[in-house]
CSV table of C-alpha atoms in Angstrom, one decimal:
chain,number,residue,atom,x,y,z
A,1,UNK,CA,30.5,172.5,68.8
A,2,UNK,CA,33.5,170.1,69.2
A,3,UNK,CA,36.9,171.3,68.1
A,4,UNK,CA,37.2,168.6,65.4
A,5,UNK,CA,33.9,169.5,63.8
A,6,UNK,CA,34.6,173.2,64.0
A,7,UNK,CA,37.8,172.7,62.1
A,8,UNK,CA,35.9,171.7,59.0
A,9,UNK,CA,35.1,174.5,56.5
A,10,UNK,CA,31.3,175.2,56.5
A,11,UNK,CA,31.1,174.4,52.8
A,12,UNK,CA,32.8,171.1,53.3
A,13,UNK,CA,30.4,170.1,56.1
A,14,UNK,CA,27.5,171.0,54.0
A,15,UNK,CA,28.8,169.0,51.0
A,16,UNK,CA,29.4,166.0,53.2
A,17,UNK,CA,25.9,166.2,54.6
A,18,UNK,CA,24.4,166.5,51.1
A,19,UNK,CA,26.6,163.6,49.9
A,20,UNK,CA,25.2,161.3,52.6
A,21,UNK,CA,21.7,162.5,51.8
A,22,UNK,CA,22.1,161.7,48.1
A,23,UNK,CA,22.7,158.0,48.9
A,24,UNK,CA,19.5,158.2,51.0
A,25,UNK,CA,17.7,158.3,47.7
A,26,UNK,CA,18.7,154.7,47.2
A,27,UNK,CA,18.7,153.6,50.8
A,28,UNK,CA,15.3,155.0,51.9
A,29,UNK,CA,13.3,152.2,53.4
A,30,UNK,CA,15.7,149.7,52.0
A,31,UNK,CA,16.1,146.7,54.4
A,32,UNK,CA,17.5,143.4,53.2
A,33,UNK,CA,16.6,141.5,56.3
A,34,UNK,CA,18.5,139.3,58.7
A,35,UNK,CA,18.2,136.2,56.4
A,36,UNK,CA,20.5,137.8,53.8
A,37,UNK,CA,23.1,138.8,56.4
A,38,UNK,CA,22.9,142.4,55.6
A,39,UNK,CA,20.8,145.2,57.2
A,40,UNK,CA,20.8,147.3,54.0
A,41,UNK,CA,21.9,150.3,56.0
A,42,UNK,CA,24.6,152.7,55.0
A,43,UNK,CA,27.9,152.1,56.8
A,44,UNK,CA,29.7,155.4,56.8
A,45,UNK,CA,33.4,155.1,57.5
A,46,UNK,CA,33.2,151.4,58.3
A,47,UNK,CA,36.2,149.9,60.1
A,48,UNK,CA,35.8,146.4,58.8
A,49,UNK,CA,38.5,145.2,56.5
A,50,UNK,CA,38.0,146.3,52.9
A,51,UNK,CA,35.1,148.4,53.9
A,52,UNK,CA,37.5,150.8,55.7
A,53,UNK,CA,38.1,152.9,52.6
A,54,UNK,CA,37.1,156.3,51.6
A,55,UNK,CA,33.4,156.4,51.0
A,56,UNK,CA,33.7,158.4,47.8
A,57,UNK,CA,36.2,155.9,46.4
A,58,UNK,CA,33.7,153.2,47.3
A,59,UNK,CA,30.9,154.9,45.4
A,60,UNK,CA,33.2,155.4,42.3
A,61,UNK,CA,34.2,151.7,42.5
A,62,UNK,CA,30.6,150.6,41.9
A,63,UNK,CA,30.8,151.6,38.2
A,64,UNK,CA,34.1,149.8,37.7
A,65,UNK,CA,32.6,146.4,37.8
A,66,UNK,CA,29.6,144.5,39.1
A,67,UNK,CA,31.9,142.5,41.4
A,68,UNK,CA,33.0,145.7,43.1
A,69,UNK,CA,29.4,146.7,43.6
A,70,UNK,CA,28.5,143.3,45.1
A,71,UNK,CA,31.6,143.4,47.4
A,72,UNK,CA,30.5,146.7,48.9
A,73,UNK,CA,27.9,146.7,51.7
A,74,UNK,CA,27.0,150.2,50.7
A,75,UNK,CA,26.8,149.2,47.1
A,76,UNK,CA,24.6,146.2,47.7
A,77,UNK,CA,22.3,148.4,49.8
A,78,UNK,CA,22.1,151.1,47.1
A,79,UNK,CA,21.6,148.6,44.3
A,80,UNK,CA,18.9,146.8,46.3
A,81,UNK,CA,17.0,150.1,46.8
A,82,UNK,CA,17.3,150.8,43.1
A,83,UNK,CA,16.0,147.3,42.2
A,84,UNK,CA,13.0,148.0,44.5
A,85,UNK,CA,12.1,150.9,42.3
A,86,UNK,CA,12.0,148.5,39.3
A,87,UNK,CA,10.2,145.8,41.4
A,88,UNK,CA,13.0,143.3,40.8
A,89,UNK,CA,14.7,143.2,44.2
A,90,UNK,CA,14.1,139.4,44.4
A,91,UNK,CA,17.0,138.8,42.1
A,92,UNK,CA,19.5,140.4,44.5
A,93,UNK,CA,17.8,138.9,47.6
A,94,UNK,CA,18.1,135.4,46.1
A,95,UNK,CA,21.8,136.0,45.2
A,96,UNK,CA,22.5,137.2,48.8
A,97,UNK,CA,20.5,134.3,50.3
A,98,UNK,CA,22.7,131.9,48.2
A,99,UNK,CA,25.9,133.5,49.5
A,100,UNK,CA,24.8,133.0,53.1
A,101,UNK,CA,23.6,129.5,52.3
A,102,UNK,CA,27.1,128.5,51.2
A,103,UNK,CA,28.5,129.4,54.7
A,104,UNK,CA,26.2,126.9,56.5
A,105,UNK,CA,28.3,124.0,57.9
A,106,UNK,CA,25.5,121.9,59.4
A,107,UNK,CA,24.0,119.4,57.0
A,108,UNK,CA,20.7,119.5,58.8
A,109,UNK,CA,20.5,123.3,58.8
A,110,UNK,CA,21.7,123.4,55.2
A,111,UNK,CA,18.9,121.1,54.1
A,112,UNK,CA,16.3,123.1,56.0
A,113,UNK,CA,17.6,126.4,54.6
A,114,UNK,CA,17.8,125.0,51.0
A,115,UNK,CA,14.1,124.2,51.1
A,116,UNK,CA,13.2,127.6,52.5
A,117,UNK,CA,15.2,129.3,49.7
A,118,UNK,CA,13.6,127.1,47.0
A,119,UNK,CA,10.1,127.8,48.3
A,120,UNK,CA,10.7,131.6,48.6
A,121,UNK,CA,12.5,132.2,45.3
A,122,UNK,CA,12.5,129.1,42.9
A,123,UNK,CA,9.3,127.2,42.9
A,124,UNK,CA,6.4,128.2,40.7
A,125,UNK,CA,4.3,130.9,42.3
A,126,UNK,CA,7.0,131.6,44.9
A,127,UNK,CA,6.4,134.9,46.8
A,128,UNK,CA,9.7,136.2,45.4
A,129,UNK,CA,10.1,134.1,42.3
A,130,UNK,CA,13.2,134.8,40.3
A,131,UNK,CA,13.3,134.8,36.5
A,132,UNK,CA,15.0,131.5,35.5
A,133,UNK,CA,14.2,129.0,32.9
A,134,UNK,CA,12.3,125.8,33.5
A,135,UNK,CA,15.4,123.5,33.1
A,136,UNK,CA,17.3,125.5,35.8
A,137,UNK,CA,14.3,125.3,38.1
A,138,UNK,CA,14.0,121.6,37.7
A,139,UNK,CA,17.8,121.1,38.1
A,140,UNK,CA,17.7,123.0,41.3
A,141,UNK,CA,14.7,121.0,42.5
A,142,UNK,CA,16.7,117.8,42.0
A,143,UNK,CA,19.7,119.3,43.7
A,144,UNK,CA,17.6,119.7,46.9
A,145,UNK,CA,17.8,115.9,47.4
A,146,UNK,CA,21.4,116.3,48.6
A,147,UNK,CA,21.4,120.0,49.4
A,148,UNK,CA,25.1,120.6,49.1
A,149,UNK,CA,26.6,124.0,49.3
A,150,UNK,CA,26.6,124.3,45.5
A,151,UNK,CA,23.0,123.2,44.9
A,152,UNK,CA,21.9,126.7,43.9
A,153,UNK,CA,25.0,127.6,41.9
A,154,UNK,CA,23.3,127.3,38.4
A,155,UNK,CA,20.3,129.4,39.4
A,156,UNK,CA,22.4,131.9,41.3
A,157,UNK,CA,24.7,132.3,38.3
A,158,UNK,CA,21.9,132.9,35.9
A,159,UNK,CA,20.3,135.4,38.2
A,160,UNK,CA,23.6,137.2,38.7
A,161,UNK,CA,24.1,137.4,34.9
A,162,UNK,CA,20.6,138.8,34.5
A,163,UNK,CA,21.3,141.6,37.0
A,164,UNK,CA,24.8,142.4,35.5
A,165,UNK,CA,23.5,142.6,32.0
A,166,UNK,CA,20.1,144.2,32.6
A,167,UNK,CA,19.7,146.0,36.0
A,168,UNK,CA,23.3,147.0,36.7
A,169,UNK,CA,23.7,149.3,33.6
A,170,UNK,CA,20.4,151.0,34.4
A,171,UNK,CA,21.6,151.5,38.0
A,172,UNK,CA,24.8,153.3,36.7
A,173,UNK,CA,22.7,155.5,34.4
A,174,UNK,CA,20.2,156.4,37.0
A,175,UNK,CA,20.1,160.2,37.9
A,176,UNK,CA,20.6,159.5,41.6
A,177,UNK,CA,23.8,157.4,41.1
A,178,UNK,CA,25.2,159.7,38.4
A,179,UNK,CA,24.8,162.7,40.7
A,180,UNK,CA,26.3,160.8,43.6
A,181,UNK,CA,29.3,159.7,41.5
A,182,UNK,CA,29.8,163.3,40.3
A,183,UNK,CA,30.1,164.4,43.9
A,184,UNK,CA,32.4,161.5,44.7
A,185,UNK,CA,34.7,162.5,41.9
A,186,UNK,CA,34.8,166.1,43.1
A,187,UNK,CA,35.5,164.9,46.6
A,188,UNK,CA,38.4,162.7,45.6
A,189,UNK,CA,39.9,165.5,43.5
A,190,UNK,CA,40.3,167.7,46.6
A,191,UNK,CA,41.0,165.3,49.5
A,192,UNK,CA,43.3,167.7,51.4
A,193,UNK,CA,40.8,170.6,51.5
A,194,UNK,CA,37.6,168.7,52.2
A,195,UNK,CA,37.2,165.2,53.6
A,196,UNK,CA,33.9,163.5,53.4
A,197,UNK,CA,34.6,161.2,56.2
A,198,UNK,CA,32.2,161.8,59.1
A,199,UNK,CA,33.9,164.1,61.6
A,200,UNK,CA,34.8,162.6,65.0
A,201,UNK,CA,32.8,163.9,67.9
A,202,UNK,CA,35.3,163.0,70.6
């Protein structure tokens, strides 16, 4: 056993392992796919910008606001897995697809991608049809004629509102998240005695 790992109290190591396993309840078989720009996999101790924060603080932040949940890769992955249990993951997948769509610079690629998103999420009988009203669907259809970066804004906004007001509160009340948040609270209360960051194996 490496010296760094050996330095951790056994109970802390067990708690850290269990803590990661709890999130697995959400993440099990949760893949968002390449088109959404996310793998849906847990990033433990990520070093990328804002993601480089204590994992337990990240978990607790998800209940502070829907924006914080969506800004966390771990949060998006957990929420996606929860939505799959309710058979409504298409809402988040559409929102993510729109976020990636806005980053496309090429007009040709944007037009092609816009039609793909419309056919997958918006049109009637789409394989992952999102729950939007007829007016919004027709407005989005008209917007495809120019396919600007904002052509899905209305539909995306309504889908986001639906998730925030409907699915998000249920996610926070789910036994798996409440249990995970309780452990995160306990971890942040005793940071000096037990760190939940994955031990280095160097």
